[in-house]
Coordinates of C-alpha atoms in Angstrom, one line a residue:
Chain A
M1 CA 20.4 -13.7 18.0
K2 CA 23.6 -15.5 18.9
I3 CA 26.4 -14.7 16.6
A4 CA 29.9 -16.1 16.5
V5 CA 32.8 -14.5 14.6
C6 CA 35.9 -16.4 13.9
I7 CA 38.9 -14.0 13.6
K8 CA 42.5 -14.4 12.9
R9 CA 45.5 -12.4 14.1
A10 CA 47.5 -11.4 11.0
A11 CA 50.6 -9.3 10.2
D12 CA 50.0 -5.8 9.0
M13 CA 50.1 -6.0 5.2
E14 CA 52.2 -2.8 5.0
T15 CA 55.0 -4.8 6.5
R16 CA 58.1 -5.2 4.4
F17 CA 58.2 -9.0 4.9
K18 CA 61.4 -10.9 5.6
I19 CA 61.8 -14.6 5.5
A20 CA 62.9 -16.3 8.7
A21 CA 66.1 -18.3 9.0
D22 CA 64.2 -21.6 8.5
G23 CA 63.2 -20.4 5.0
K24 CA 59.7 -21.6 5.7
S25 CA 58.1 -18.8 7.7
I26 CA 57.9 -15.1 8.1
D27 CA 60.4 -13.3 10.4
E28 CA 58.0 -11.7 12.9
T29 CA 60.6 -9.4 14.5
G30 CA 59.2 -5.9 14.6
V31 CA 56.1 -6.9 12.7
K32 CA 52.8 -5.3 13.8
F33 CA 49.8 -7.6 14.1
D34 CA 46.0 -6.9 14.1
I35 CA 42.7 -8.4 13.3
A36 CA 42.9 -9.7 9.7
D37 CA 41.2 -7.3 7.3
F38 CA 38.1 -9.3 6.3
D39 CA 37.7 -10.6 9.8
G40 CA 37.4 -7.0 11.0
F41 CA 34.6 -6.6 8.5
A42 CA 32.9 -9.7 9.9
V43 CA 33.1 -8.4 13.5
E44 CA 31.6 -5.1 12.3
A45 CA 28.8 -7.0 10.5
A46 CA 28.0 -9.0 13.6
L47 CA 27.9 -5.8 15.8
Q48 CA 25.6 -4.1 13.4
L49 CA 23.2 -7.1 13.2
K50 CA 23.1 -7.2 17.0
E51 CA 22.5 -3.4 17.2
K52 CA 19.7 -3.6 14.6
D53 CA 18.2 -6.5 16.4
G54 CA 18.4 -4.7 19.7
T55 CA 19.2 -8.0 21.4
G56 CA 21.7 -10.9 21.1
E57 CA 25.3 -11.7 21.8
V58 CA 28.5 -11.6 19.8
T59 CA 31.2 -14.1 20.6
V60 CA 34.6 -13.9 18.9
I61 CA 36.7 -17.0 18.5
S62 CA 40.4 -17.3 17.5
L63 CA 42.8 -20.2 17.1
G64 CA 46.5 -19.6 17.9
K65 CA 49.2 -18.8 20.4
D66 CA 48.6 -16.6 23.5
T67 CA 49.2 -13.6 21.4
V68 CA 45.8 -14.0 19.8
Q69 CA 44.3 -12.8 23.1
E70 CA 45.3 -9.3 22.2
T71 CA 43.3 -9.6 19.0
L72 CA 40.3 -11.0 20.8
R73 CA 40.5 -8.1 23.3
K74 CA 40.4 -5.7 20.4
A75 CA 37.2 -7.3 19.1
L76 CA 35.8 -7.1 22.7
S77 CA 36.7 -3.4 22.8
M78 CA 34.9 -2.9 19.5
G79 CA 31.8 -4.3 21.2
A80 CA 31.8 -8.1 21.1
D81 CA 30.4 -9.6 24.3
K82 CA 32.8 -12.5 24.9
A83 CA 35.8 -14.3 23.5
V84 CA 37.1 -17.8 23.2
H85 CA 40.8 -18.5 22.7
L86 CA 41.4 -21.9 21.1
K87 CA 44.9 -22.4 22.3
T88 CA 47.6 -24.1 20.2
D89 CA 51.2 -23.3 19.6
A90 CA 51.1 -24.0 15.9
V91 CA 48.4 -23.1 13.4
P92 CA 48.8 -25.6 10.6
A93 CA 48.8 -24.6 6.9
D94 CA 46.0 -27.1 6.2
A95 CA 42.7 -25.2 6.0
L96 CA 40.7 -28.3 6.7
V97 CA 42.5 -29.0 9.9
I98 CA 41.7 -25.4 11.1
A99 CA 38.1 -25.8 10.0
R100 CA 37.7 -29.0 12.0
V101 CA 38.9 -27.2 15.2
L102 CA 36.6 -24.2 14.6
A103 CA 33.7 -26.4 13.7
A104 CA 34.1 -28.4 16.9
E105 CA 33.9 -25.2 18.9
L106 CA 31.0 -23.7 16.9
G107 CA 29.0 -26.9 16.9
G108 CA 28.2 -26.8 20.6
G109 CA 27.6 -23.1 20.8
G110 CA 24.0 -22.8 19.7
Y111 CA 24.8 -20.0 17.3
D112 CA 22.2 -18.6 14.8
L113 CA 24.9 -17.1 12.7
M114 CA 28.6 -17.9 12.3
L115 CA 30.6 -15.3 10.5
F116 CA 34.1 -15.5 9.1
G117 CA 36.1 -13.0 7.0
R118 CA 36.0 -13.9 3.3
M119 CA 39.6 -14.9 3.6
A120 CA 42.5 -14.7 6.0
I121 CA 44.5 -11.8 4.5
D122 CA 47.8 -13.6 5.2
A123 CA 47.2 -17.3 4.1
A124 CA 44.8 -16.2 1.4
N125 CA 43.1 -19.6 1.1
Q126 CA 39.5 -18.4 1.4
S127 CA 38.6 -21.9 2.5
V128 CA 38.0 -22.2 6.2
G129 CA 34.5 -20.7 6.4
P130 CA 32.9 -22.9 3.7
M131 CA 34.7 -26.0 5.1
A132 CA 33.5 -25.3 8.6
A133 CA 29.9 -25.0 7.3
E134 CA 30.2 -28.3 5.5
L135 CA 31.5 -30.0 8.6
L136 CA 28.7 -28.5 10.7
G137 CA 26.1 -29.4 8.0
V138 CA 24.7 -25.9 7.9
P139 CA 24.0 -23.6 4.9
C140 CA 26.8 -21.3 3.8
V141 CA 27.1 -18.2 1.7
S142 CA 30.7 -17.1 1.0
A143 CA 32.0 -13.6 0.3
A144 CA 28.8 -11.7 1.1
S145 CA 29.1 -8.0 0.5
Q146 CA 25.6 -7.4 1.9
L147 CA 23.7 -9.4 4.5
G148 CA 20.2 -9.1 5.9
I149 CA 18.6 -11.3 8.5
A150 CA 14.8 -11.4 9.2
G151 CA 12.5 -14.1 10.5
G152 CA 15.1 -16.8 10.8
R153 CA 16.3 -16.3 7.2
G154 CA 19.1 -14.5 5.6
T155 CA 19.6 -12.7 2.3
A156 CA 23.1 -12.1 1.0
R157 CA 24.7 -10.5 -2.0
R158 CA 27.9 -11.9 -3.3
E159 CA 30.2 -10.3 -5.8
L160 CA 31.3 -12.3 -8.8
E161 CA 33.6 -11.3 -11.6
G162 CA 31.7 -8.5 -13.4
A163 CA 28.4 -9.5 -11.8
A164 CA 26.8 -10.2 -8.5
E165 CA 24.2 -12.7 -7.1
V166 CA 21.6 -12.7 -4.5
L167 CA 21.1 -15.8 -2.3
E168 CA 18.6 -16.7 0.4
F169 CA 19.2 -19.2 3.2
P170 CA 17.7 -20.4 6.5
L171 CA 19.5 -20.0 9.9
P172 CA 21.6 -21.3 11.5
A173 CA 24.2 -20.6 8.8
V174 CA 27.8 -19.7 8.1
V175 CA 28.4 -16.5 6.1
T176 CA 31.9 -15.3 5.1
I177 CA 32.1 -11.5 4.8
D178 CA 33.6 -9.5 2.0
E179 CA 34.4 -5.8 2.0
G180 CA 31.3 -3.7 1.3
I181 CA 29.2 -4.3 4.5
A182 CA 31.0 -1.8 6.6
R183 CA 34.3 -0.4 7.7
P184 CA 35.2 -1.8 11.1
R185 CA 34.7 0.7 13.9
L186 CA 37.6 1.8 16.1
P187 CA 37.4 0.8 19.7
S188 CA 36.4 3.7 22.0
L189 CA 38.2 4.4 25.3
K190 CA 35.1 3.2 27.0
G191 CA 35.1 0.1 24.9
I192 CA 38.7 -0.6 25.7
M193 CA 38.0 -0.2 29.5
A194 CA 34.9 -2.4 29.2
A195 CA 36.8 -5.1 27.3
K196 CA 39.1 -5.8 30.2
K197 CA 36.1 -7.0 32.2
K198 CA 34.6 -9.1 29.5
P199 CA 35.0 -12.9 29.6
L200 CA 37.8 -14.5 27.6
E201 CA 37.8 -18.2 27.9
V202 CA 41.0 -20.2 27.1
K203 CA 40.5 -23.7 25.7
P204 CA 43.6 -25.8 24.8
V205 CA 42.9 -27.7 21.6
Q206 CA 44.5 -30.5 19.7
V207 CA 45.0 -29.9 16.0
G208 CA 45.1 -32.8 13.7
E209 CA 47.8 -33.8 11.4
S210 CA 48.3 -31.4 8.5
R211 CA 48.6 -32.8 5.0
V212 CA 49.6 -29.3 3.7
T213 CA 53.3 -28.6 4.5
V214 CA 55.2 -25.4 3.9
M215 CA 58.4 -26.3 2.1
K216 CA 59.6 -22.8 1.3
M217 CA 58.7 -19.2 1.6
E218 CA 60.3 -16.6 -0.6
L219 CA 60.0 -13.0 -1.7
P220 CA 58.9 -12.4 -5.3
P221 CA 61.5 -10.7 -7.5
E222 CA 61.7 -6.9 -6.9
R223 CA 60.3 -4.8 -9.6
T224 CA 63.0 -2.8 -11.3
G225 CA 60.8 0.0 -12.6
G226 CA 61.2 3.6 -11.8
R227 CA 61.7 5.0 -15.2
I228 CA 60.2 8.4 -15.9
I229 CA 60.1 9.0 -19.6
G230 CA 58.8 12.5 -19.7
E231 CA 56.4 15.2 -18.6
G232 CA 52.9 16.2 -19.8
P233 CA 51.2 15.3 -23.1
D234 CA 54.5 15.7 -24.9
A235 CA 55.7 12.4 -23.5
V236 CA 52.8 10.5 -25.1
P237 CA 54.5 9.6 -28.4
E238 CA 57.5 8.2 -26.6
L239 CA 55.2 6.2 -24.3
V240 CA 53.3 4.7 -27.2
R241 CA 56.6 3.9 -29.0
L242 CA 57.9 2.0 -25.9
L243 CA 54.6 0.2 -25.4
Q244 CA 54.8 -0.9 -29.1
T245 CA 58.5 -1.8 -29.4
E246 CA 59.8 -2.6 -26.0
A247 CA 56.9 -3.8 -23.9
K248 CA 55.1 -5.1 -27.0
V249 CA 51.6 -4.6 -25.4
L250 CA 50.1 -2.3 -28.0
Chain B
M1 CA 46.3 -45.6 -13.3
A2 CA 45.0 -42.6 -11.4
N3 CA 42.8 -40.2 -13.4
T4 CA 42.6 -36.4 -13.0
F5 CA 39.4 -34.4 -12.6
A6 CA 38.5 -30.9 -13.8
F7 CA 35.4 -28.9 -12.8
V8 CA 34.6 -26.7 -15.7
E9 CA 33.1 -23.5 -14.6
S10 CA 30.3 -21.8 -16.5
L11 CA 28.1 -18.8 -16.1
S12 CA 24.7 -18.2 -17.7
G13 CA 25.2 -21.2 -20.0
A14 CA 28.6 -20.2 -21.3
L15 CA 32.0 -21.7 -20.3
R16 CA 34.2 -19.4 -18.5
R17 CA 37.8 -19.1 -19.6
V18 CA 39.0 -20.3 -16.2
G19 CA 36.9 -23.5 -16.9
L20 CA 39.1 -24.4 -19.9
E21 CA 42.2 -23.5 -17.9
A22 CA 41.2 -26.1 -15.4
V23 CA 40.9 -28.7 -18.2
T24 CA 44.3 -27.8 -19.6
A25 CA 45.8 -28.0 -16.1
A26 CA 44.3 -31.4 -15.6
R27 CA 45.6 -32.6 -18.9
R28 CA 49.1 -31.4 -18.1
L29 CA 49.2 -33.1 -14.7
A30 CA 47.8 -36.3 -16.2
D31 CA 50.4 -36.3 -19.0
A32 CA 53.2 -35.5 -16.6
T33 CA 52.3 -38.4 -14.3
G34 CA 52.3 -41.0 -17.0
G35 CA 48.9 -40.7 -18.6
G36 CA 45.5 -41.5 -17.0
E37 CA 42.3 -39.9 -18.2
V38 CA 41.0 -36.5 -17.6
H39 CA 37.4 -36.5 -16.5
A40 CA 35.6 -33.2 -16.7
L41 CA 32.3 -32.1 -15.1
V42 CA 30.2 -29.2 -16.4
M43 CA 26.8 -28.2 -14.9
G44 CA 24.1 -25.8 -16.0
A45 CA 20.7 -25.2 -17.4
P46 CA 19.6 -27.3 -20.5
G47 CA 21.9 -26.3 -23.4
I48 CA 25.1 -26.7 -21.4
L49 CA 25.6 -30.1 -23.2
A50 CA 26.7 -28.1 -26.3
T51 CA 29.9 -27.1 -24.4
A52 CA 31.1 -30.8 -24.1
E53 CA 32.8 -30.7 -27.5
V54 CA 35.1 -27.7 -26.7
I55 CA 35.9 -29.3 -23.3
G56 CA 37.0 -32.4 -25.1
A57 CA 39.0 -30.4 -27.5
H58 CA 41.0 -29.0 -24.6
G59 CA 42.0 -32.5 -23.4
A60 CA 39.2 -34.2 -21.6
D61 CA 38.7 -37.9 -22.2
V62 CA 35.3 -38.0 -20.5
V63 CA 32.9 -35.1 -20.2
E64 CA 30.1 -35.5 -17.8
V65 CA 27.3 -33.0 -18.1
V66 CA 24.6 -32.2 -15.7
E67 CA 21.7 -30.3 -17.3
H68 CA 18.9 -29.1 -15.1
A69 CA 16.5 -26.2 -15.3
G70 CA 17.3 -25.5 -11.6
L71 CA 20.9 -24.8 -12.5
A72 CA 20.5 -21.6 -14.5
L73 CA 22.2 -19.9 -11.6
Y74 CA 25.1 -21.4 -9.6
S75 CA 23.6 -23.4 -6.8
P76 CA 26.4 -24.0 -4.3
E77 CA 24.9 -27.0 -2.5
V78 CA 23.9 -28.9 -5.7
V79 CA 27.2 -28.3 -7.5
A80 CA 29.3 -29.2 -4.4
A81 CA 27.3 -32.4 -3.8
T82 CA 27.6 -33.4 -7.4
A83 CA 31.3 -32.7 -7.7
A84 CA 32.0 -34.5 -4.4
A85 CA 30.0 -37.5 -5.6
R86 CA 32.0 -37.7 -8.8
I87 CA 35.4 -37.2 -7.2
G88 CA 34.7 -39.4 -4.3
D89 CA 34.8 -42.6 -6.3
G90 CA 38.5 -43.1 -5.4
S91 CA 39.9 -43.0 -8.9
Y92 CA 41.4 -39.5 -8.8
R93 CA 44.8 -38.4 -7.7
A94 CA 44.0 -34.7 -8.2
A95 CA 41.0 -32.5 -9.0
F96 CA 41.2 -29.0 -10.5
F97 CA 38.8 -26.2 -9.7
S98 CA 39.1 -22.5 -10.6
A99 CA 40.2 -20.0 -8.0
S100 CA 37.4 -17.7 -9.2
A101 CA 34.5 -16.3 -7.1
Q102 CA 32.6 -19.5 -7.9
G103 CA 35.5 -21.9 -7.5
K104 CA 36.6 -20.4 -4.2
D105 CA 33.1 -21.1 -2.9
L106 CA 33.0 -24.6 -4.4
A107 CA 36.4 -26.2 -3.8
P108 CA 36.5 -25.9 0.0
R109 CA 32.9 -27.3 0.3
V110 CA 34.0 -30.3 -1.8
A111 CA 37.2 -30.8 0.1
A112 CA 35.3 -30.8 3.4
K113 CA 32.7 -33.3 2.1
L114 CA 35.5 -35.6 1.0
G115 CA 37.9 -34.9 3.9
A116 CA 40.4 -34.1 1.1
S117 CA 43.3 -31.7 1.1
L118 CA 42.9 -28.4 -0.8
G119 CA 45.6 -26.3 -2.3
A120 CA 43.9 -22.9 -2.8
D121 CA 44.7 -20.3 -5.4
V122 CA 47.7 -22.0 -6.8
T123 CA 49.8 -20.4 -9.5
A124 CA 51.9 -23.5 -10.3
F125 CA 51.7 -27.2 -9.6
E126 CA 53.7 -30.4 -10.1
A127 CA 53.5 -34.0 -9.0
S128 CA 56.4 -35.0 -6.7
G129 CA 56.3 -38.5 -5.4
D130 CA 53.1 -39.0 -3.5
A131 CA 52.6 -35.3 -3.1
I132 CA 51.5 -32.4 -5.3
V133 CA 53.8 -29.4 -4.8
V134 CA 52.2 -26.0 -5.5
R135 CA 53.0 -22.4 -5.4
H136 CA 50.6 -20.0 -3.6
P137 CA 51.0 -16.3 -3.1
V138 CA 50.4 -15.2 0.5
N139 CA 50.5 -11.9 2.4
T140 CA 48.9 -10.1 -0.5
G141 CA 51.4 -11.4 -3.0
K142 CA 54.4 -10.1 -1.1
V143 CA 55.5 -13.7 -0.2
I144 CA 55.3 -16.8 -2.3
A145 CA 54.8 -20.1 -0.4
T146 CA 55.7 -23.5 -1.8
L147 CA 53.5 -26.1 -0.3
S148 CA 53.6 -29.9 -0.4
I149 CA 50.1 -31.5 -0.3
T150 CA 49.4 -35.1 0.3
G151 CA 46.3 -37.3 0.4
T152 CA 44.1 -38.8 -2.3
P153 CA 42.7 -36.9 -4.0
V154 CA 44.3 -33.5 -3.7
L155 CA 42.0 -30.7 -4.7
L156 CA 43.5 -27.6 -6.3
S157 CA 42.0 -24.3 -7.2
L158 CA 43.9 -22.6 -9.9
R159 CA 44.4 -18.9 -10.0
P160 CA 42.9 -17.4 -13.2
G161 CA 45.6 -17.0 -15.8
A162 CA 48.0 -19.3 -14.1
V163 CA 47.8 -21.6 -17.1
T164 CA 46.8 -20.7 -20.6
A165 CA 43.9 -22.8 -22.0
E166 CA 45.3 -24.9 -24.9
R167 CA 43.7 -27.2 -27.4
A168 CA 44.6 -30.8 -27.0
P169 CA 42.0 -32.5 -29.1
R170 CA 40.4 -35.7 -27.8
T171 CA 37.2 -37.3 -28.9
A172 CA 35.7 -37.2 -25.5
R173 CA 33.1 -39.7 -24.3
V174 CA 30.1 -37.5 -23.3
A175 CA 27.6 -38.6 -20.7
T176 CA 24.7 -36.7 -19.1
I177 CA 24.2 -37.5 -15.4
A178 CA 21.8 -36.3 -12.8
P179 CA 22.7 -33.8 -10.0
A180 CA 23.5 -35.5 -6.7
I181 CA 20.7 -33.6 -5.0
D182 CA 17.6 -32.0 -6.5
P183 CA 18.1 -28.3 -6.9
A184 CA 14.6 -27.7 -5.4
A185 CA 15.9 -29.3 -2.1
A186 CA 18.9 -26.9 -1.7
R187 CA 18.8 -24.7 1.4
V188 CA 20.9 -22.0 -0.1
V189 CA 18.7 -20.6 -2.9
P190 CA 20.2 -18.5 -5.7
K191 CA 17.5 -15.9 -6.4
E192 CA 19.0 -13.5 -8.9
L193 CA 22.0 -12.8 -11.0
L194 CA 22.8 -9.1 -11.1
A195 CA 24.6 -9.1 -14.3
G196 CA 26.1 -5.7 -14.2
N197 CA 27.5 -5.0 -17.7
T198 CA 28.2 -8.4 -19.0
A199 CA 29.7 -6.9 -22.1
K200 CA 32.4 -5.4 -19.9
L201 CA 35.6 -7.3 -19.7
D202 CA 36.3 -8.7 -16.3
L203 CA 39.3 -7.3 -14.4
G204 CA 40.6 -10.9 -13.9
E205 CA 40.5 -11.7 -17.6
A206 CA 41.4 -8.5 -19.3
P207 CA 44.9 -8.3 -20.8
V208 CA 44.9 -4.5 -20.2
I209 CA 43.6 -2.6 -17.2
V210 CA 43.2 1.2 -17.1
S211 CA 42.8 2.2 -13.5
G212 CA 41.9 5.6 -12.0
G213 CA 42.5 7.2 -8.6
R214 CA 41.8 10.5 -6.8
G215 CA 44.0 12.3 -9.3
L216 CA 41.1 12.3 -11.6
R217 CA 39.6 14.9 -9.2
A218 CA 35.9 14.2 -10.0
P219 CA 33.7 11.2 -10.8
E220 CA 32.8 12.5 -14.3
N221 CA 36.5 12.6 -15.3
F222 CA 36.4 8.7 -15.1
K223 CA 35.1 9.1 -18.7
L224 CA 38.7 9.7 -19.7
V225 CA 39.7 6.4 -18.2
E226 CA 36.8 4.6 -19.9
D227 CA 37.8 6.2 -23.2
L228 CA 41.3 5.0 -23.0
A229 CA 40.1 1.5 -22.1
A230 CA 37.7 1.6 -25.1
A231 CA 40.6 2.7 -27.4
F232 CA 42.5 -0.5 -26.4
G233 CA 39.4 -2.6 -27.1
N234 CA 40.6 -5.3 -24.7
A235 CA 40.8 -3.3 -21.5
A236 CA 38.9 -3.3 -18.3
V237 CA 38.5 -0.3 -15.9
G238 CA 39.7 -0.5 -12.3
A239 CA 39.9 2.0 -9.5
T240 CA 41.5 2.6 -6.1
R241 CA 39.8 2.2 -2.8
A242 CA 39.7 5.9 -2.2
V243 CA 37.6 6.2 -5.4
T244 CA 35.2 3.3 -4.6
D245 CA 34.8 4.5 -1.0
D246 CA 33.7 7.9 -2.4
G247 CA 31.1 6.1 -4.6
W248 CA 32.7 7.3 -7.9
R249 CA 33.0 3.7 -9.0
P250 CA 31.4 0.4 -7.8
H251 CA 33.1 -1.5 -5.0
T252 CA 33.7 -4.4 -7.4
D253 CA 36.1 -2.3 -9.5
Q254 CA 38.5 -1.8 -6.6
I255 CA 42.0 -3.2 -7.1
G256 CA 44.0 -3.7 -4.0
Q257 CA 44.6 -5.6 -0.7
T258 CA 40.9 -5.9 0.0
G259 CA 39.8 -5.7 -3.6
R260 CA 40.8 -7.6 -6.7
L261 CA 44.3 -9.0 -7.2
V262 CA 45.1 -8.6 -10.9
S263 CA 48.1 -9.3 -13.1
P264 CA 47.3 -8.1 -16.7
D265 CA 49.9 -7.7 -19.4
L266 CA 49.5 -3.9 -19.2
Y267 CA 48.3 -1.8 -16.2
I268 CA 47.9 1.9 -16.7
A269 CA 47.6 3.8 -13.3
C270 CA 46.0 7.2 -13.9
G271 CA 46.2 9.7 -11.1
I272 CA 47.1 7.0 -8.6
S273 CA 49.8 7.8 -6.1
G274 CA 50.4 4.1 -5.2
A275 CA 49.3 3.5 -1.7
I276 CA 50.7 0.2 -0.5
Q277 CA 47.2 -1.3 -0.4
H278 CA 46.8 -0.5 -4.1
L279 CA 50.2 -1.8 -5.0
A280 CA 49.3 -5.1 -3.3
G281 CA 46.6 -5.6 -5.9
M282 CA 48.5 -4.8 -9.1
R283 CA 52.2 -5.2 -8.5
T284 CA 52.4 -8.5 -10.4
S285 CA 51.2 -6.8 -13.7
K286 CA 53.7 -7.5 -16.4
T287 CA 54.1 -3.9 -17.6
I288 CA 53.0 -0.9 -15.5
V289 CA 52.5 2.6 -16.8
A290 CA 52.0 5.5 -14.3
I291 CA 50.6 8.9 -15.0
N292 CA 50.7 11.3 -12.0
K293 CA 51.4 14.9 -11.2
D294 CA 53.7 14.1 -8.2
R295 CA 57.1 13.0 -9.4
E296 CA 57.7 11.6 -5.9
A297 CA 54.6 9.3 -5.9
P298 CA 55.4 5.7 -4.9
I299 CA 53.7 4.4 -8.0
F300 CA 56.7 5.6 -10.1
K301 CA 59.0 3.3 -8.1
I302 CA 57.3 0.3 -9.5
A303 CA 56.2 1.6 -12.9
D304 CA 58.1 0.5 -16.0
Y305 CA 57.1 3.8 -17.7
G306 CA 56.2 7.0 -15.8
V307 CA 54.8 10.2 -17.2
V308 CA 54.7 13.2 -14.9
G309 CA 51.8 15.5 -15.4
D310 CA 48.1 16.2 -15.1
V311 CA 46.2 13.1 -16.0
L312 CA 43.3 15.2 -17.3
Q313 CA 45.6 16.7 -20.0
I314 CA 47.5 13.5 -20.8
L315 CA 44.7 11.0 -21.1
P316 CA 42.9 12.5 -24.1
V317 CA 46.2 12.7 -26.0
L318 CA 47.1 9.1 -25.0
T319 CA 43.7 7.8 -26.0
E320 CA 44.0 9.3 -29.4
A321 CA 47.5 7.9 -29.9
V322 CA 46.4 4.4 -28.8
R323 CA 43.4 4.6 -31.2
K324 CA 45.7 5.5 -34.1
A325 CA 48.1 2.7 -33.2
K326 CA 45.3 0.2 -33.0
Q327 CA 43.9 1.3 -36.4
S328 CA 47.3 1.0 -38.1
H329 CA 47.5 -2.7 -37.2

């Protein structure tokens, strides 16, 4: 089975974010970057499907500046077989523009399965995977927390609010991966050494005009909490009084 | 004059609250831009027609209803094709979807079919010249982006709770229409709805969330969290990743960076130290209460009200006090 996984390089969400001088972007000084959370789950899902199958190939694909090669190398060190860097200096804010670039790459690849993370943890649009599927004209299941492939068909479980659903679909298909399938494995030393020799193809791409423009980025107001009202069960009457009279939520 | 579209989400034959929020949002945008009609679409198994009246009462001028036995479960391809066929007639400036599990699956499919721009998971919106300007939390809510979106139409998925559904009575024209593709022809086939406990309030919709962490020490002690939620009567139960990883609670209850992002009126964190990944999921709650043994726990830095102590001792007392307070209303 040929599997492609589209991954994004994203800031570590433990970062204390600062807004850059332009007021429209994040100040990247000193910020750590890694494979975006859900994309890591997608890489792990792909590797497990390949291992279960006993045969196949996992290709990781990322759009962005040269720095995404570090992220692709990490996926290679986890066990992916090859990598494609779709090179551009500016990743637009328009999910459809990104989906078009990725679909153009995926379309010629002959992949049986094309995986994405459920959402990019930074932009949080949760849109690129289903959009790419539509552009490719292939079936799509989004936010799968379980995924099984057998006999050219897939079965996925997707979490809804307070419920879940099970869907079946034929391959080739796009599936976006939610948490629940597996924790991403850590690269081994052997994996890191092997990754250096694996192919990483760089393809310059033209991205289309974005109709989504960032006008402003700002930090939400700080919470001014931090009020300890007492200790142990004795504090309960005061807590209830404050919830009734001050917060008015009881 | 351009019209505004609202996709009205339903599940198992019932409208979801987010569906009516989409209608209210469409009405607001239509009114703010000088009128124009609100056209709503609702799809489901036979019987869904009965929901048209309440959709009209929330401000829709036209309610189009697709009733089909093959739509008892959400069928992504059928719903996307039908919504795209409706919105694609060129008469709409904006189309509202819900940023729910279903809507986040649907809206990007429709946007790609139409080549339309999508503003995803928006918490605020307004028309500005030719553009729609939206606010959208990014980086797990630690940064708020203001985006300008152009194109016709602009699709928007609205974060649950971003607007409150309001009545704006209209006598809607109701029409039943056929799905754009036969559900039997869909490639992605919904097989089963695993309903879980449907009586349980969803984390995204509950005004109160009582959430538990490792401080509860054992899975059976989650009963104390459930008891407190029951005492409120309008509360859902959440959990930290540590707890769902250990199998104490289902994965779907997890609140945090890779779980649910919630903002209830009241969030009670029980035995939760406040790892940054958990805070990412609940820091926008309006009022936060923390109960924890460790006075230095980071949760106390963001809590409006903190109680230091053993959650196993405090919860039964709090539950009883809440029950009494509720009874005296």
